[in-house]
Amino acid sequence: EDQVTQSPEALRLQEGESSSLNCSYTVSGLRGLFWYRQDPGKGPEFLFTLYSAGEEKEKERLKATLTKKESFLHITAPKPEDSATYLCAVSPTSGTYKYIFGTGTRLKVLA
Amino acid sequence: DAGVIQSPRHEVTEMGQEVTLRCKPISGHDYLFWYRQTMMRGLELLIYFNNNVPIDDSGMPEDRFSAKMPNASFSTLKIQPSEPRDSAVYFCASSLAPRNTIYFGEGSWLTVV
């Protein structure tokens, strides 16, 4: 069964304290892996798409990486405005075209 | 460009009433998705359309839920009759093609009392 697991569920960081969020996935074939940011009361906002192992994408303080079994979202020197829930989703090649979402990591960055 | 537009943003209704949620996808996108988000289950795909045709409705929880897409720029998700356990945030999303990113609307916050 296709599955996505994110860890940790919640993370508190001091401003400037770098860390990584994990997204482990089990799929027969990967069409793409996606990272989203969701603020309270808002819809998920697209961050990155990764298609193949070894691929990396960067945007400001965020960097996403992909292996055959997991993806990491690295946050370098975070700021309070980075506080949000970060969601990972995979689109498997098998079956119909759909995304499977993890339950997210709630990140809180303290000033 | 305008993003995915959903209405209403907030809805409070009594158990047994009909609820209709509306969505306008991004112009040119030919895939449309309806998701439901709850604290317990996270984001769950309810149904998706390709070129206005329902492709996979296996996530629709019960016959009380129905969705339509009469044209490329409009979709509805209807719950009739509504129940308190339907309380959740319902997101509409759209994308251009397989392997492409899907973009979400701001959601419709439904409370059934």
Short mmCIF file of C-alpha atoms in Angstrom, two decimals:
data_model
loop_
_atom_site.label_atom_id
_atom_site.label_comp_id
_atom_site.label_asym_id
_atom_site.label_seq_id
_atom_site.Cartn_x
_atom_site.Cartn_y
_atom_site.Cartn_z
CA GLU A 1 0.00 0.00 0.00
CA ASP A 2 1.25 3.47 -0.89
CA GLN A 3 2.11 5.40 2.24
CA VAL A 4 3.68 8.66 3.40
CA THR A 5 5.02 9.23 6.92
CA GLN A 6 6.32 12.55 8.19
CA SER A 7 8.46 13.13 11.26
CA PRO A 8 8.59 14.69 13.69
CA GLU A 9 4.93 15.57 14.22
CA ALA A 10 5.94 18.82 15.86
CA LEU A 11 9.18 20.74 16.15
CA ARG A 12 10.14 23.80 18.16
CA LEU A 13 13.29 25.67 17.16
CA GLN A 14 14.99 28.78 18.34
CA GLU A 15 15.49 31.44 15.69
CA GLY A 16 18.66 30.57 13.79
CA GLU A 17 18.65 26.91 14.87
CA SER A 18 18.83 24.83 11.68
CA SER A 19 17.05 21.48 11.42
CA SER A 20 15.49 18.99 9.02
CA LEU A 21 12.03 17.55 8.50
CA ASN A 22 11.64 14.01 7.20
CA CYS A 23 9.19 12.49 4.74
CA SER A 24 9.41 8.73 4.25
CA TYR A 25 7.39 7.14 1.50
CA THR A 26 6.48 3.70 0.21
CA VAL A 27 5.25 3.56 -3.35
CA SER A 28 5.71 1.11 -6.19
CA GLY A 29 6.81 3.94 -8.45
CA LEU A 30 7.22 7.66 -7.88
CA ARG A 31 5.73 10.16 -10.28
CA GLY A 32 6.72 13.08 -8.05
CA LEU A 33 7.19 14.24 -4.45
CA PHE A 34 5.83 17.59 -3.34
CA TRP A 35 6.39 19.85 -0.34
CA TYR A 36 3.77 22.33 0.80
CA ARG A 37 3.57 24.90 3.56
CA GLN A 38 0.26 25.49 5.32
CA ASP A 39 -0.44 28.45 7.58
CA PRO A 40 -3.39 28.38 10.01
CA GLY A 41 -6.66 29.07 8.23
CA LYS A 42 -5.07 28.84 4.79
CA GLY A 43 -4.76 26.33 2.00
CA PRO A 44 -1.49 24.47 1.39
CA GLU A 45 1.01 26.61 -0.48
CA PHE A 46 3.31 24.90 -2.96
CA LEU A 47 7.03 24.91 -2.18
CA PHE A 48 8.88 22.26 -4.21
CA THR A 49 8.50 19.36 -6.61
CA LEU A 50 11.12 16.59 -6.79
CA TYR A 51 11.00 13.88 -9.41
CA SER A 52 14.05 11.64 -9.03
CA ALA A 53 16.53 10.48 -6.41
CA GLY A 54 19.43 12.87 -5.99
CA GLU A 55 17.42 15.91 -6.99
CA GLU A 56 17.61 19.03 -4.79
CA LYS A 57 15.63 22.29 -4.80
CA GLU A 58 16.25 25.47 -2.81
CA LYS A 59 14.19 28.51 -1.93
CA GLU A 60 15.46 31.08 0.55
CA ARG A 61 16.10 29.22 3.83
CA LEU A 62 14.56 25.95 2.60
CA LYS A 63 16.21 23.10 0.75
CA ALA A 64 14.48 19.88 -0.28
CA THR A 65 16.31 16.67 -1.12
CA LEU A 66 15.12 13.29 -2.38
CA THR A 67 16.33 9.71 -2.10
CA LYS A 68 14.61 6.52 -3.20
CA LYS A 69 12.88 6.14 0.18
CA GLU A 70 12.65 9.59 1.73
CA SER A 71 12.83 13.31 1.34
CA PHE A 72 14.21 15.94 3.69
CA LEU A 73 13.25 19.55 4.04
CA HIS A 74 16.24 21.36 5.50
CA ILE A 75 15.61 24.69 7.19
CA THR A 76 18.69 26.85 7.60
CA ALA A 77 18.73 29.64 10.20
CA PRO A 78 14.94 29.72 10.50
CA LYS A 79 12.97 32.83 11.40
CA PRO A 80 9.66 33.09 13.27
CA GLU A 81 7.87 33.63 9.94
CA ASP A 82 8.86 30.09 8.94
CA SER A 83 6.46 28.78 11.57
CA ALA A 84 3.82 26.69 9.77
CA THR A 85 2.81 23.11 9.06
CA TYR A 86 4.89 21.51 6.34
CA LEU A 87 3.18 18.83 4.27
CA CYS A 88 4.74 16.20 2.06
CA ALA A 89 2.84 14.44 -0.72
CA VAL A 90 3.70 11.77 -3.27
CA SER A 91 2.11 11.01 -6.59
CA PRO A 92 2.58 7.30 -7.34
CA THR A 93 2.81 5.96 -10.87
CA SER A 94 0.44 3.09 -10.13
CA GLY A 95 -3.30 3.43 -10.19
CA THR A 96 -5.09 6.65 -10.92
CA TYR A 97 -3.46 10.03 -10.76
CA LYS A 98 -3.66 11.11 -7.14
CA TYR A 99 -1.54 12.60 -4.39
CA ILE A 100 -1.06 10.92 -1.02
CA PHE A 101 -0.36 13.37 1.77
CA GLY A 102 1.48 12.88 5.03
CA THR A 103 0.00 14.31 8.21
CA GLY A 104 2.55 17.09 8.34
CA THR A 105 5.15 18.55 10.68
CA ARG A 106 4.08 21.54 12.78
CA LEU A 107 7.05 23.86 13.02
CA LYS A 108 7.30 26.63 15.59
CA VAL A 109 10.27 29.00 15.45
CA LEU A 110 10.77 31.06 18.58
CA ALA A 111 12.28 34.54 18.50
CA ASP B 1 -3.25 34.97 -12.35
CA ALA B 2 -6.10 34.22 -9.99
CA GLY B 3 -5.66 31.09 -7.95
CA VAL B 4 -8.24 28.45 -7.13
CA ILE B 5 -11.33 30.20 -5.81
CA GLN B 6 -13.64 28.56 -3.30
CA SER B 7 -16.91 29.61 -1.76
CA PRO B 8 -18.19 29.90 0.85
CA ARG B 9 -15.14 30.36 3.04
CA HIS B 10 -17.11 29.52 6.16
CA GLU B 11 -20.39 27.65 6.55
CA VAL B 12 -22.28 26.75 9.69
CA THR B 13 -25.33 24.61 9.14
CA GLU B 14 -27.67 22.38 11.06
CA MET B 15 -27.60 18.63 10.84
CA GLY B 16 -29.78 17.38 8.01
CA GLN B 17 -29.38 20.44 5.84
CA GLU B 18 -27.91 20.39 2.35
CA VAL B 19 -24.50 21.96 1.90
CA THR B 20 -23.04 23.01 -1.45
CA LEU B 21 -19.41 24.01 -1.79
CA ARG B 22 -18.18 25.71 -4.94
CA CYS B 23 -14.88 25.87 -6.75
CA LYS B 24 -13.39 27.71 -9.70
CA PRO B 25 -10.09 26.13 -10.79
CA ILE B 26 -7.15 27.96 -12.28
CA SER B 27 -7.88 28.76 -15.91
CA GLY B 28 -6.37 26.17 -18.24
CA HIS B 29 -5.98 23.49 -15.60
CA ASP B 30 -7.67 20.26 -16.64
CA TYR B 31 -7.45 18.35 -13.36
CA LEU B 32 -9.62 19.29 -10.40
CA PHE B 33 -9.46 17.74 -6.97
CA TRP B 34 -11.64 17.87 -3.86
CA TYR B 35 -9.86 17.18 -0.55
CA ARG B 36 -11.08 17.09 3.02
CA GLN B 37 -8.80 17.99 5.94
CA THR B 38 -9.35 17.04 9.57
CA MET B 39 -7.04 16.93 12.55
CA MET B 40 -7.45 13.19 12.86
CA ARG B 41 -7.01 12.14 9.23
CA GLY B 42 -5.12 14.98 7.59
CA LEU B 43 -5.73 15.66 3.91
CA GLU B 44 -7.86 13.04 2.18
CA LEU B 45 -8.69 12.97 -1.52
CA LEU B 46 -12.43 12.72 -2.06
CA ILE B 47 -12.70 12.84 -5.85
CA TYR B 48 -10.89 14.17 -8.87
CA PHE B 49 -11.90 15.17 -12.38
CA ASN B 50 -10.02 15.26 -15.65
CA ASN B 51 -11.49 17.40 -18.41
CA ASN B 52 -14.71 17.67 -16.38
CA VAL B 53 -15.10 13.89 -16.11
CA PRO B 54 -14.95 12.20 -12.67
CA ILE B 55 -12.01 9.78 -12.72
CA ASP B 56 -11.70 8.50 -9.17
CA ASP B 57 -14.39 8.95 -6.52
CA SER B 58 -13.19 6.16 -4.25
CA GLY B 59 -12.54 8.67 -1.47
CA MET B 60 -16.12 9.91 -1.29
CA PRO B 61 -17.18 8.69 2.14
CA GLU B 62 -20.86 8.01 1.56
CA ASP B 63 -23.71 8.44 -0.87
CA ARG B 64 -24.52 11.65 0.96
CA PHE B 65 -21.56 13.19 -0.87
CA SER B 66 -21.73 14.06 -4.55
CA ALA B 67 -19.59 16.18 -6.86
CA LYS B 68 -20.12 17.64 -10.29
CA MET B 69 -18.12 19.57 -12.82
CA PRO B 70 -20.51 20.95 -15.43
CA ASN B 71 -17.78 22.90 -17.22
CA ALA B 72 -14.06 23.58 -17.11
CA SER B 73 -14.40 26.56 -14.78
CA PHE B 74 -16.80 25.31 -12.12
CA SER B 75 -17.26 22.41 -9.74
CA THR B 76 -19.50 21.70 -6.77
CA LEU B 77 -19.30 19.35 -3.82
CA LYS B 78 -22.65 18.64 -2.23
CA ILE B 79 -23.46 16.99 1.08
CA GLN B 80 -27.07 15.98 1.60
CA PRO B 81 -28.05 15.46 4.37
CA SER B 82 -25.16 16.88 6.38
CA GLU B 83 -24.03 15.35 9.68
CA PRO B 84 -21.82 16.70 12.48
CA ARG B 85 -19.01 14.30 11.48
CA ASP B 86 -18.81 16.09 8.13
CA SER B 87 -17.35 19.12 9.92
CA ALA B 88 -13.96 19.74 8.31
CA VAL B 89 -12.13 21.98 5.91
CA TYR B 90 -12.84 21.15 2.28
CA PHE B 91 -10.19 22.13 -0.24
CA CYS B 92 -10.47 22.35 -3.96
CA ALA B 93 -7.26 22.11 -6.00
CA SER B 94 -6.31 22.06 -9.64
CA SER B 95 -3.37 21.11 -11.83
CA LEU B 96 -2.34 21.24 -15.45
CA ALA B 97 -1.38 17.61 -16.04
CA PRO B 98 0.00 14.46 -14.39
CA ARG B 99 3.36 15.07 -12.71
CA ASN B 100 2.46 18.72 -12.38
CA THR B 101 2.01 20.55 -9.13
CA ILE B 102 -1.50 20.90 -7.78
CA TYR B 103 -2.54 24.28 -6.41
CA PHE B 104 -5.00 24.63 -3.56
CA GLY B 105 -7.72 27.11 -2.80
CA GLU B 106 -8.12 28.70 0.61
CA GLY B 107 -10.68 26.11 1.69
CA SER B 108 -14.28 26.03 2.84
CA TRP B 109 -14.60 25.65 6.61
CA LEU B 110 -17.73 23.60 7.31
CA THR B 111 -19.30 23.21 10.73
CA VAL B 112 -22.39 21.04 11.08
CA VAL B 113 -24.19 21.45 14.41
#
